[in-house]
mmCIF file with all atom_site columns, C-alpha atoms in Angstrom:
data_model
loop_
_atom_site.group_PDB
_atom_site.id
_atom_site.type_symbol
_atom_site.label_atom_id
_atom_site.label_alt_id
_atom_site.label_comp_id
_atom_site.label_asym_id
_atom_site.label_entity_id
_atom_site.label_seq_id
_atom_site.pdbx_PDB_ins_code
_atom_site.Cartn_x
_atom_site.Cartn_y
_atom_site.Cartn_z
_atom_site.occupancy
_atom_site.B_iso_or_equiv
_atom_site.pdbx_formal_charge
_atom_site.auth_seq_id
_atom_site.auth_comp_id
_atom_site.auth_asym_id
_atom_site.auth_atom_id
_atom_site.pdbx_PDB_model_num
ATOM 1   C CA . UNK A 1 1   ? 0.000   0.000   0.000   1.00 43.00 ? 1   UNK A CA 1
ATOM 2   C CA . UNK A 1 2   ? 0.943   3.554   -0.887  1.00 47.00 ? 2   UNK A CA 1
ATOM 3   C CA . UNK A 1 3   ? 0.864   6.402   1.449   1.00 44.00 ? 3   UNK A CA 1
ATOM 4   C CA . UNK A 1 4   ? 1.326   9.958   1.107   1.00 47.00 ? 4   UNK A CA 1
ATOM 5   C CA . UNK A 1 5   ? 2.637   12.597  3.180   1.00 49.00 ? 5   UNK A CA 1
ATOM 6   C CA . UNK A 1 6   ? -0.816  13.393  4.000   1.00 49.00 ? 6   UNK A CA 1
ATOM 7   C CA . UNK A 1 7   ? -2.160  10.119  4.646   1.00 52.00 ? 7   UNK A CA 1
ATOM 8   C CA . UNK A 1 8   ? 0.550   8.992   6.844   1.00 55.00 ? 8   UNK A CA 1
ATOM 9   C CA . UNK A 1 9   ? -2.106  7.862   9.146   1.00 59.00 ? 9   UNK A CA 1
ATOM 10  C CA . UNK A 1 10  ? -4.872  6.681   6.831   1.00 62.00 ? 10  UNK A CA 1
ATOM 11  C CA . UNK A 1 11  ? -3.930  3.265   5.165   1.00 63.00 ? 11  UNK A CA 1
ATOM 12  C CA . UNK A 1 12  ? -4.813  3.501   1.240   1.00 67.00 ? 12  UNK A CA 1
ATOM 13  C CA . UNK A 1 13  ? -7.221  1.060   -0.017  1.00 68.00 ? 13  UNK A CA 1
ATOM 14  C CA . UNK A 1 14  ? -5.954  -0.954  -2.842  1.00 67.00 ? 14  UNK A CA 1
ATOM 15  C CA . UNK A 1 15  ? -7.233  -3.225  -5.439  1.00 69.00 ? 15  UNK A CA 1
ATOM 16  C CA . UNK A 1 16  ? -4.780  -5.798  -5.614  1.00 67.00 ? 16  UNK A CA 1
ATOM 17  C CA . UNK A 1 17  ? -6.562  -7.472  -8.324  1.00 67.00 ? 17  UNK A CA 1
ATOM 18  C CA . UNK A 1 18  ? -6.753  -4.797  -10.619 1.00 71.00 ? 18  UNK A CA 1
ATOM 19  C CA . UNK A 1 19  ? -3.091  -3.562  -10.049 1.00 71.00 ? 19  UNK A CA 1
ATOM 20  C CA . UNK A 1 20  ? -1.481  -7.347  -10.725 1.00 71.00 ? 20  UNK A CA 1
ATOM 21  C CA . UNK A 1 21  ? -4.030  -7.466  -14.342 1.00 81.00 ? 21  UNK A CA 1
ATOM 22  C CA . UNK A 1 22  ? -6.640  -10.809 -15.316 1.00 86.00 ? 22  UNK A CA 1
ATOM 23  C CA . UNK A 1 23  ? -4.100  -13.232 -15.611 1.00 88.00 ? 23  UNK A CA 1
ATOM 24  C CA . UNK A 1 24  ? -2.236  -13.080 -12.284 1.00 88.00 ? 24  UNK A CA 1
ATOM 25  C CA . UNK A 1 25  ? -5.228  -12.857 -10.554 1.00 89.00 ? 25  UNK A CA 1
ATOM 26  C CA . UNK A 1 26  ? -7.260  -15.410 -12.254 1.00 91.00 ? 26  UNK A CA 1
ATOM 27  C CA . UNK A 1 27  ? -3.729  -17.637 -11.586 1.00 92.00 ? 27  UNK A CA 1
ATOM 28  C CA . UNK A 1 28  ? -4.266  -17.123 -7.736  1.00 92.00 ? 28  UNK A CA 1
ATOM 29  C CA . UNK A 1 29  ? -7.185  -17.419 -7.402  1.00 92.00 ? 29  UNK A CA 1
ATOM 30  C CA . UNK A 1 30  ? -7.120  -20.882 -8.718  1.00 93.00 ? 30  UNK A CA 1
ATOM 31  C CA . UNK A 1 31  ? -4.158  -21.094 -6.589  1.00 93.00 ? 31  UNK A CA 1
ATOM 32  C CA . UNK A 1 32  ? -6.227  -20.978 -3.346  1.00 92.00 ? 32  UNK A CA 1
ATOM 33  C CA . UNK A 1 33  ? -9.327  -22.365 -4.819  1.00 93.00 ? 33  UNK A CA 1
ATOM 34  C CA . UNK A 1 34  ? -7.654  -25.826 -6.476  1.00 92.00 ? 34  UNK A CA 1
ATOM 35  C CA . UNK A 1 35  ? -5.563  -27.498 -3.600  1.00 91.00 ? 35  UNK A CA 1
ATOM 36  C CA . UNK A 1 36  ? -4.528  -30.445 -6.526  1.00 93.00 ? 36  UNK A CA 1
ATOM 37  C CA . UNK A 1 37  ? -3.561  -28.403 -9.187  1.00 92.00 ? 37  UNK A CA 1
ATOM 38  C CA . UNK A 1 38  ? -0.992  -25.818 -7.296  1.00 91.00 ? 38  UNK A CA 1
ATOM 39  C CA . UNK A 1 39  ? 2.182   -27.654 -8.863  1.00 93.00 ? 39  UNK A CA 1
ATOM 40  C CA . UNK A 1 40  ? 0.378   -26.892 -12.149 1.00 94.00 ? 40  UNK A CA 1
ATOM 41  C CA . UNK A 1 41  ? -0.493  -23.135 -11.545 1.00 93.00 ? 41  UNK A CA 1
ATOM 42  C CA . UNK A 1 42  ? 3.370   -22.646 -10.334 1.00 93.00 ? 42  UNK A CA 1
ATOM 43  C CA . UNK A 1 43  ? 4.830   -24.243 -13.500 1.00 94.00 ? 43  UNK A CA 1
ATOM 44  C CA . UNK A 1 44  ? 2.488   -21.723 -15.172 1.00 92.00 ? 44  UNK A CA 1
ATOM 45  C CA . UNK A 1 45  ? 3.006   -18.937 -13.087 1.00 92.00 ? 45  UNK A CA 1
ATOM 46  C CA . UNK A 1 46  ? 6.911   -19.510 -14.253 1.00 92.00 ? 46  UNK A CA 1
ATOM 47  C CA . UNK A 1 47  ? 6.280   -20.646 -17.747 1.00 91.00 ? 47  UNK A CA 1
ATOM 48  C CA . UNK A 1 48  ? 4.556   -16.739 -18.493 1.00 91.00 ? 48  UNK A CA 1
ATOM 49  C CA . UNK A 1 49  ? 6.966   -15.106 -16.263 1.00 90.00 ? 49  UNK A CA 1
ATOM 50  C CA . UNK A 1 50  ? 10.171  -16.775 -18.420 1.00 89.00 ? 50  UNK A CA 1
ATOM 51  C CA . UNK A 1 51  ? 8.726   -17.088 -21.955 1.00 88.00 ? 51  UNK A CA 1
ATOM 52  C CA . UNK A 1 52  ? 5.751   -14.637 -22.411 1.00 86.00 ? 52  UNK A CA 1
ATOM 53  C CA . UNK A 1 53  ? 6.775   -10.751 -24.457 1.00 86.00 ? 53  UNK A CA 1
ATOM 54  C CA . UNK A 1 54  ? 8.127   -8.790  -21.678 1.00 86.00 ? 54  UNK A CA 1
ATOM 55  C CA . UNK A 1 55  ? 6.133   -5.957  -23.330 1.00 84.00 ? 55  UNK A CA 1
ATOM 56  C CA . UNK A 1 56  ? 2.754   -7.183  -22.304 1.00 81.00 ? 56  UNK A CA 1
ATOM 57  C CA . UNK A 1 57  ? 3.556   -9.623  -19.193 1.00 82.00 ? 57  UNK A CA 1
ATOM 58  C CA . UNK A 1 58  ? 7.011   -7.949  -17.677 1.00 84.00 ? 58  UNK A CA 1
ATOM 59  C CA . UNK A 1 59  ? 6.749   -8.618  -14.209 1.00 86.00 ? 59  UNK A CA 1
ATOM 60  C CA . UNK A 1 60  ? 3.997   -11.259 -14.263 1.00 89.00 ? 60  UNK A CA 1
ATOM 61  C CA . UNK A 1 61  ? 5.992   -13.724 -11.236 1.00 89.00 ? 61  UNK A CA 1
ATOM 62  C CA . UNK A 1 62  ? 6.366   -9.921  -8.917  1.00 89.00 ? 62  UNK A CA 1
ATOM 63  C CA . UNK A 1 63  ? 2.697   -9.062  -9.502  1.00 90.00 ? 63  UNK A CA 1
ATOM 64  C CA . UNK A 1 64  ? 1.309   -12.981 -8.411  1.00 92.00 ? 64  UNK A CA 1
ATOM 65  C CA . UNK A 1 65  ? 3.710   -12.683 -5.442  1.00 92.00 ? 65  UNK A CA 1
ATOM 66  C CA . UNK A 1 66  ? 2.534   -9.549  -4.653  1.00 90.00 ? 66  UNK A CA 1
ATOM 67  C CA . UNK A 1 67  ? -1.443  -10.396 -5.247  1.00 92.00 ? 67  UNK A CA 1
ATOM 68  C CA . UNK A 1 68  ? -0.984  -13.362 -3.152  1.00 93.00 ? 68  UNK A CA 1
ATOM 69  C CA . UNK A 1 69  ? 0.826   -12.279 -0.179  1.00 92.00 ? 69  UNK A CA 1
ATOM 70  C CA . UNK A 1 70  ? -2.468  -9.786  -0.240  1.00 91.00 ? 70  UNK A CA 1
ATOM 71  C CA . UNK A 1 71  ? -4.535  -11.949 -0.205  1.00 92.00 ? 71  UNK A CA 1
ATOM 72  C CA . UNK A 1 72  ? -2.829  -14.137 1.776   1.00 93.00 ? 72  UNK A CA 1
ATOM 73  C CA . UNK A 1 73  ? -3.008  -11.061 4.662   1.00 91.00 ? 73  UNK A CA 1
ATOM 74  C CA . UNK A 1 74  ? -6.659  -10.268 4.579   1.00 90.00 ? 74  UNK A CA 1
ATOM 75  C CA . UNK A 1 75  ? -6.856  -14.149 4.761   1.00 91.00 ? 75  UNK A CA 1
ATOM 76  C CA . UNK A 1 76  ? -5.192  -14.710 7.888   1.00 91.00 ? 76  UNK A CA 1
ATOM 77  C CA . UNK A 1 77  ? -7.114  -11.604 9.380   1.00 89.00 ? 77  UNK A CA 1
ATOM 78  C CA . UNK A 1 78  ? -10.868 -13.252 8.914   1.00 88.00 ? 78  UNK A CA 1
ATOM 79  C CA . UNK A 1 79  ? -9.403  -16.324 9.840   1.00 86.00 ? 79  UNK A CA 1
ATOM 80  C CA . UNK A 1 80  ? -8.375  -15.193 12.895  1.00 86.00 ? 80  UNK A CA 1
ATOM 81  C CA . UNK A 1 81  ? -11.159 -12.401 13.094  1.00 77.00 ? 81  UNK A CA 1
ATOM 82  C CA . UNK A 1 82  ? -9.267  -9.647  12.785  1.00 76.00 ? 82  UNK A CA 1
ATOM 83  C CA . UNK A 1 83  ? -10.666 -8.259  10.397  1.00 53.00 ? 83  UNK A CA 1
ATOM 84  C CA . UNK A 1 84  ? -12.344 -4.935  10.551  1.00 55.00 ? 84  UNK A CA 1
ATOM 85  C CA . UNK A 1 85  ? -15.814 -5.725  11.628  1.00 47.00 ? 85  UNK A CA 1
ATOM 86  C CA . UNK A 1 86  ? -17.762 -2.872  9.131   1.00 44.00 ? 86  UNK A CA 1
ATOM 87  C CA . UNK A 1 87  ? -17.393 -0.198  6.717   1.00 42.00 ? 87  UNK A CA 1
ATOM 88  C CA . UNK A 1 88  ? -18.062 2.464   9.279   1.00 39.00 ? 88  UNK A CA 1
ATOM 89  C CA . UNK A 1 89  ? -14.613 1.537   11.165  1.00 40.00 ? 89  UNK A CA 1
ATOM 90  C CA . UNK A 1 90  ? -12.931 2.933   7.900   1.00 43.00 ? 90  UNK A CA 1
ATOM 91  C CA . UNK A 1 91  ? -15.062 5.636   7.911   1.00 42.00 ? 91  UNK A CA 1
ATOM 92  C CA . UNK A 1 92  ? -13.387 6.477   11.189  1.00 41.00 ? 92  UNK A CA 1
ATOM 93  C CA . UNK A 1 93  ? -17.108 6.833   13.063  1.00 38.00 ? 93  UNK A CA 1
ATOM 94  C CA . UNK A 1 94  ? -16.182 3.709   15.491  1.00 38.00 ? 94  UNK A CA 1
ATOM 95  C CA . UNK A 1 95  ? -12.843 3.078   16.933  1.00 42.00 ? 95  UNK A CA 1
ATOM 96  C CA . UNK A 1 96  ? -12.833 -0.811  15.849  1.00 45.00 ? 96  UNK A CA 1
ATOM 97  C CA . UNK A 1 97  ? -16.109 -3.241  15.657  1.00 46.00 ? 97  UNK A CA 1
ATOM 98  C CA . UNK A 1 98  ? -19.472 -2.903  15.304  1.00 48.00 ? 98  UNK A CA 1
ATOM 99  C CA . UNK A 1 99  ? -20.076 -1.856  18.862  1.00 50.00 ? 99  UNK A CA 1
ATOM 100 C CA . UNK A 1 100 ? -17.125 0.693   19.542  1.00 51.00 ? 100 UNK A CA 1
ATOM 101 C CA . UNK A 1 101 ? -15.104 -1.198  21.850  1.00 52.00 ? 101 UNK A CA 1
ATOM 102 C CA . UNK A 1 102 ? -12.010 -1.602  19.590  1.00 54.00 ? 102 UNK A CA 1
ATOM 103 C CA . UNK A 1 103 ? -12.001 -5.041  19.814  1.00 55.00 ? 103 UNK A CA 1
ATOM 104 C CA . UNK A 1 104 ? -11.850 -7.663  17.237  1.00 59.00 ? 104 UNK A CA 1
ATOM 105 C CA . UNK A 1 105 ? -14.930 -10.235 17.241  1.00 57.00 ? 105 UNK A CA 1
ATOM 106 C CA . UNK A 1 106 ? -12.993 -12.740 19.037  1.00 57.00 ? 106 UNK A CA 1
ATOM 107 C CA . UNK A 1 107 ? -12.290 -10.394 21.881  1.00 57.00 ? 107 UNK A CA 1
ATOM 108 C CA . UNK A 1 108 ? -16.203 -9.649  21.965  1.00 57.00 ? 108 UNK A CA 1
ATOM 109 C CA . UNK A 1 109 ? -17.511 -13.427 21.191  1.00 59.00 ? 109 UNK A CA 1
ATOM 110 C CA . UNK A 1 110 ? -15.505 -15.402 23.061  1.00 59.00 ? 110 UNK A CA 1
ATOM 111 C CA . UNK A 1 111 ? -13.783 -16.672 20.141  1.00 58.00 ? 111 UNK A CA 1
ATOM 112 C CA . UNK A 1 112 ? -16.624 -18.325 18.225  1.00 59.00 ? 112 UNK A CA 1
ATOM 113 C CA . UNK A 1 113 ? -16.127 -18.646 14.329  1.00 55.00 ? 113 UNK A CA 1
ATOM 114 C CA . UNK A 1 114 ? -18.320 -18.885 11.429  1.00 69.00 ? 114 UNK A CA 1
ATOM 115 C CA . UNK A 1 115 ? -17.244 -20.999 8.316   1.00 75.00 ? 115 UNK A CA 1
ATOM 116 C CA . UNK A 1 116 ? -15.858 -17.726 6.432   1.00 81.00 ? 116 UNK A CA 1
ATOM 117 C CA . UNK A 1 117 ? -12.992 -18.457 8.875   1.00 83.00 ? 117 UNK A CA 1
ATOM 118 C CA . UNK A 1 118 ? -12.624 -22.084 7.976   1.00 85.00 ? 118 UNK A CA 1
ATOM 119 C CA . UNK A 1 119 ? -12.882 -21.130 3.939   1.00 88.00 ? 119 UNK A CA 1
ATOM 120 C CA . UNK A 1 120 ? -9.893  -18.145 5.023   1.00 89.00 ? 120 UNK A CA 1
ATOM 121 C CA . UNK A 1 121 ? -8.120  -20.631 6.834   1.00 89.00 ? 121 UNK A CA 1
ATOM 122 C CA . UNK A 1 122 ? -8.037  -22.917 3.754   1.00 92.00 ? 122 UNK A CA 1
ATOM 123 C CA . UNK A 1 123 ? -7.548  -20.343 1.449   1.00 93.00 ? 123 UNK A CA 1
ATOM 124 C CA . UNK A 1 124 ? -4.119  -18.972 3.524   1.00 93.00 ? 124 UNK A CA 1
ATOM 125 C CA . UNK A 1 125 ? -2.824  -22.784 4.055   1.00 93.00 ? 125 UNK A CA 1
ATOM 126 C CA . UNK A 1 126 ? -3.598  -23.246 -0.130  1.00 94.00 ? 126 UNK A CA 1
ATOM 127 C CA . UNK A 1 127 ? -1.710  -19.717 -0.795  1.00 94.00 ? 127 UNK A CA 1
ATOM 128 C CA . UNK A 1 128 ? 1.399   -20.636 1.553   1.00 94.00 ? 128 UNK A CA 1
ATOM 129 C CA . UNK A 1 129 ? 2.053   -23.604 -0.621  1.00 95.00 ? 129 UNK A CA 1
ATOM 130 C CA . UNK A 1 130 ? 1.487   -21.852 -3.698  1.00 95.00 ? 130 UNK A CA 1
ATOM 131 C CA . UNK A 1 131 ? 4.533   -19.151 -2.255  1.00 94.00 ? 131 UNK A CA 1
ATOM 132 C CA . UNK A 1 132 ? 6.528   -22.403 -1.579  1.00 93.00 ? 132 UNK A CA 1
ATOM 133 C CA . UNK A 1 133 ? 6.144   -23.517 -4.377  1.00 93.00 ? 133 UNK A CA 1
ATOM 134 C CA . UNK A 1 134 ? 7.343   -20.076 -6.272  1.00 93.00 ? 134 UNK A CA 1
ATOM 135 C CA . UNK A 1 135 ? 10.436  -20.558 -3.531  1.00 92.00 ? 135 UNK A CA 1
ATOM 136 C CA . UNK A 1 136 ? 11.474  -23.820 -5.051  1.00 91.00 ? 136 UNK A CA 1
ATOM 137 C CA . UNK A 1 137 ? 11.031  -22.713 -8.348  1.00 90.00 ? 137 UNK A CA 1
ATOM 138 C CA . UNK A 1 138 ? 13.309  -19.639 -7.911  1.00 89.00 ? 138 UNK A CA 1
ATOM 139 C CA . UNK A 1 139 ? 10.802  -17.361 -8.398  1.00 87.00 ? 139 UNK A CA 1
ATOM 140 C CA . UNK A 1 140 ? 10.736  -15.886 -4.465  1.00 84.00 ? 140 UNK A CA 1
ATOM 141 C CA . UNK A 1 141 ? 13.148  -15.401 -2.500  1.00 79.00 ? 141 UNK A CA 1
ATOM 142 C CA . UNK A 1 142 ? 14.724  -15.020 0.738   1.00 71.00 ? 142 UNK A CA 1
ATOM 143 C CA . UNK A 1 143 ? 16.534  -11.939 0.717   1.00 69.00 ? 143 UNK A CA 1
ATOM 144 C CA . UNK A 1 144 ? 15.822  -8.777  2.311   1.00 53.00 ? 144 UNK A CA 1
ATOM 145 C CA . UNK A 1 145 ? 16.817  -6.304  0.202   1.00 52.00 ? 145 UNK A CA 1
ATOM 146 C CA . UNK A 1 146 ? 14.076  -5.668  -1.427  1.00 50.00 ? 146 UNK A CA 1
ATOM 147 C CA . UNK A 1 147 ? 10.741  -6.622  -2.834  1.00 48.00 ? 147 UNK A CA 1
ATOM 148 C CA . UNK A 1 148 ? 10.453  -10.106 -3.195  1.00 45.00 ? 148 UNK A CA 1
ATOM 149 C CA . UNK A 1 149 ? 9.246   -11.873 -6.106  1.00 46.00 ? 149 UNK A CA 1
ATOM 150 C CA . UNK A 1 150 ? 10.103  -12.301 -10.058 1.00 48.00 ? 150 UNK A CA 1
ATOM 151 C CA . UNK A 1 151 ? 10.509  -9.540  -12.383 1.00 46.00 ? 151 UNK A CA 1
ATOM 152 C CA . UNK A 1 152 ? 11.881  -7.021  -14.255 1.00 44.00 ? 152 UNK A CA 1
ATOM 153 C CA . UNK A 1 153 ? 13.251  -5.678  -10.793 1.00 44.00 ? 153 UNK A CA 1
ATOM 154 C CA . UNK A 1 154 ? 14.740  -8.589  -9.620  1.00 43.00 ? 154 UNK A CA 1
ATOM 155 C CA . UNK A 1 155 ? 16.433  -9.690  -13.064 1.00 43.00 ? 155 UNK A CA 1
ATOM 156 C CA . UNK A 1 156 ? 12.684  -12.154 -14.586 1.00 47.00 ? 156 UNK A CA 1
ATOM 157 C CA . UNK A 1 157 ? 12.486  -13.744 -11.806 1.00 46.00 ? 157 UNK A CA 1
ATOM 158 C CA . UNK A 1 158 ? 15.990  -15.750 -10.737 1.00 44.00 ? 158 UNK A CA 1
ATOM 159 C CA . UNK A 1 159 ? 16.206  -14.108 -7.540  1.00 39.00 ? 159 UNK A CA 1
#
């Protein structure tokens, strides 16, 4: 997420979909969403980062890393519901949670779930081996300096 000088306190919505284009996301998704076939969406994750024009797809591995590990974030907040309870906590009209309290619905339910949490939980396991995957293939790496992932930044994606 961007912020500007102005914002500094205000996190920036983003639409990670829309920034990482059809493909990637369509890729990911069917990365959380097909447990069996997450070999095959790697290989093809690599196969368009390493052979498609780098004028149209330059950057593909980066911008599937990058969709993922957002996804992968909201993920682990609704499993463990974190997540921000309603709209109106963006808005800034209530602290955190429907009823004010700043607390996350675990705090105020005594931890009690729904199955949105179980499908989140799946989703995150599912997306963990899909980035483990990209790690064995070379396209992620370890390092920390810098933004992780395949690409034109990182030299297509032998990182």
């Amino acid at each position: 997420m961007e912020e500007t000088e102005g914002d500094a306190g205000k996190a920036k919505e983003v639409d990670a979909g829309a920034e990482a284009g059809g493909l990637a996301t369509l890729l990911v998704s069917c990365a959380y969403s097909l447990p069996l076939q997450t070999p095959s969406v790697s290989a093809l994750t690599l196969g368009v980062e390493s052979r498609a024009p780098r004028e149209t797809h330059g950057g593909f591995a980066g911008r599937c890393v990058t969709l993922a590990s957002r996804t992968l974030g909201r993920d682990l907040d609704m499993a463990l519901e974190c997540a921000a309870a309603s709209d109106e906590s963006k808005a800034g009209s209530a602290p955190a949670g429907k009823d004010g309290s700043g607390r996350c619905l675990a705090d105020r339910t005594g931890g009690t779930g729904n199955g949105g949490q179980v499908d989140a939980y799946y989703r995150s396991k599912l997306l963990l081996r899909y980035l483990a995957q990209l790690a064995g293939l070379g396209i992620v790496s370890l390092a920390d300096d810098g933004p992780q992932g395949g690409g034109e930044e990182e030299g297509g994606g032998t990182s």
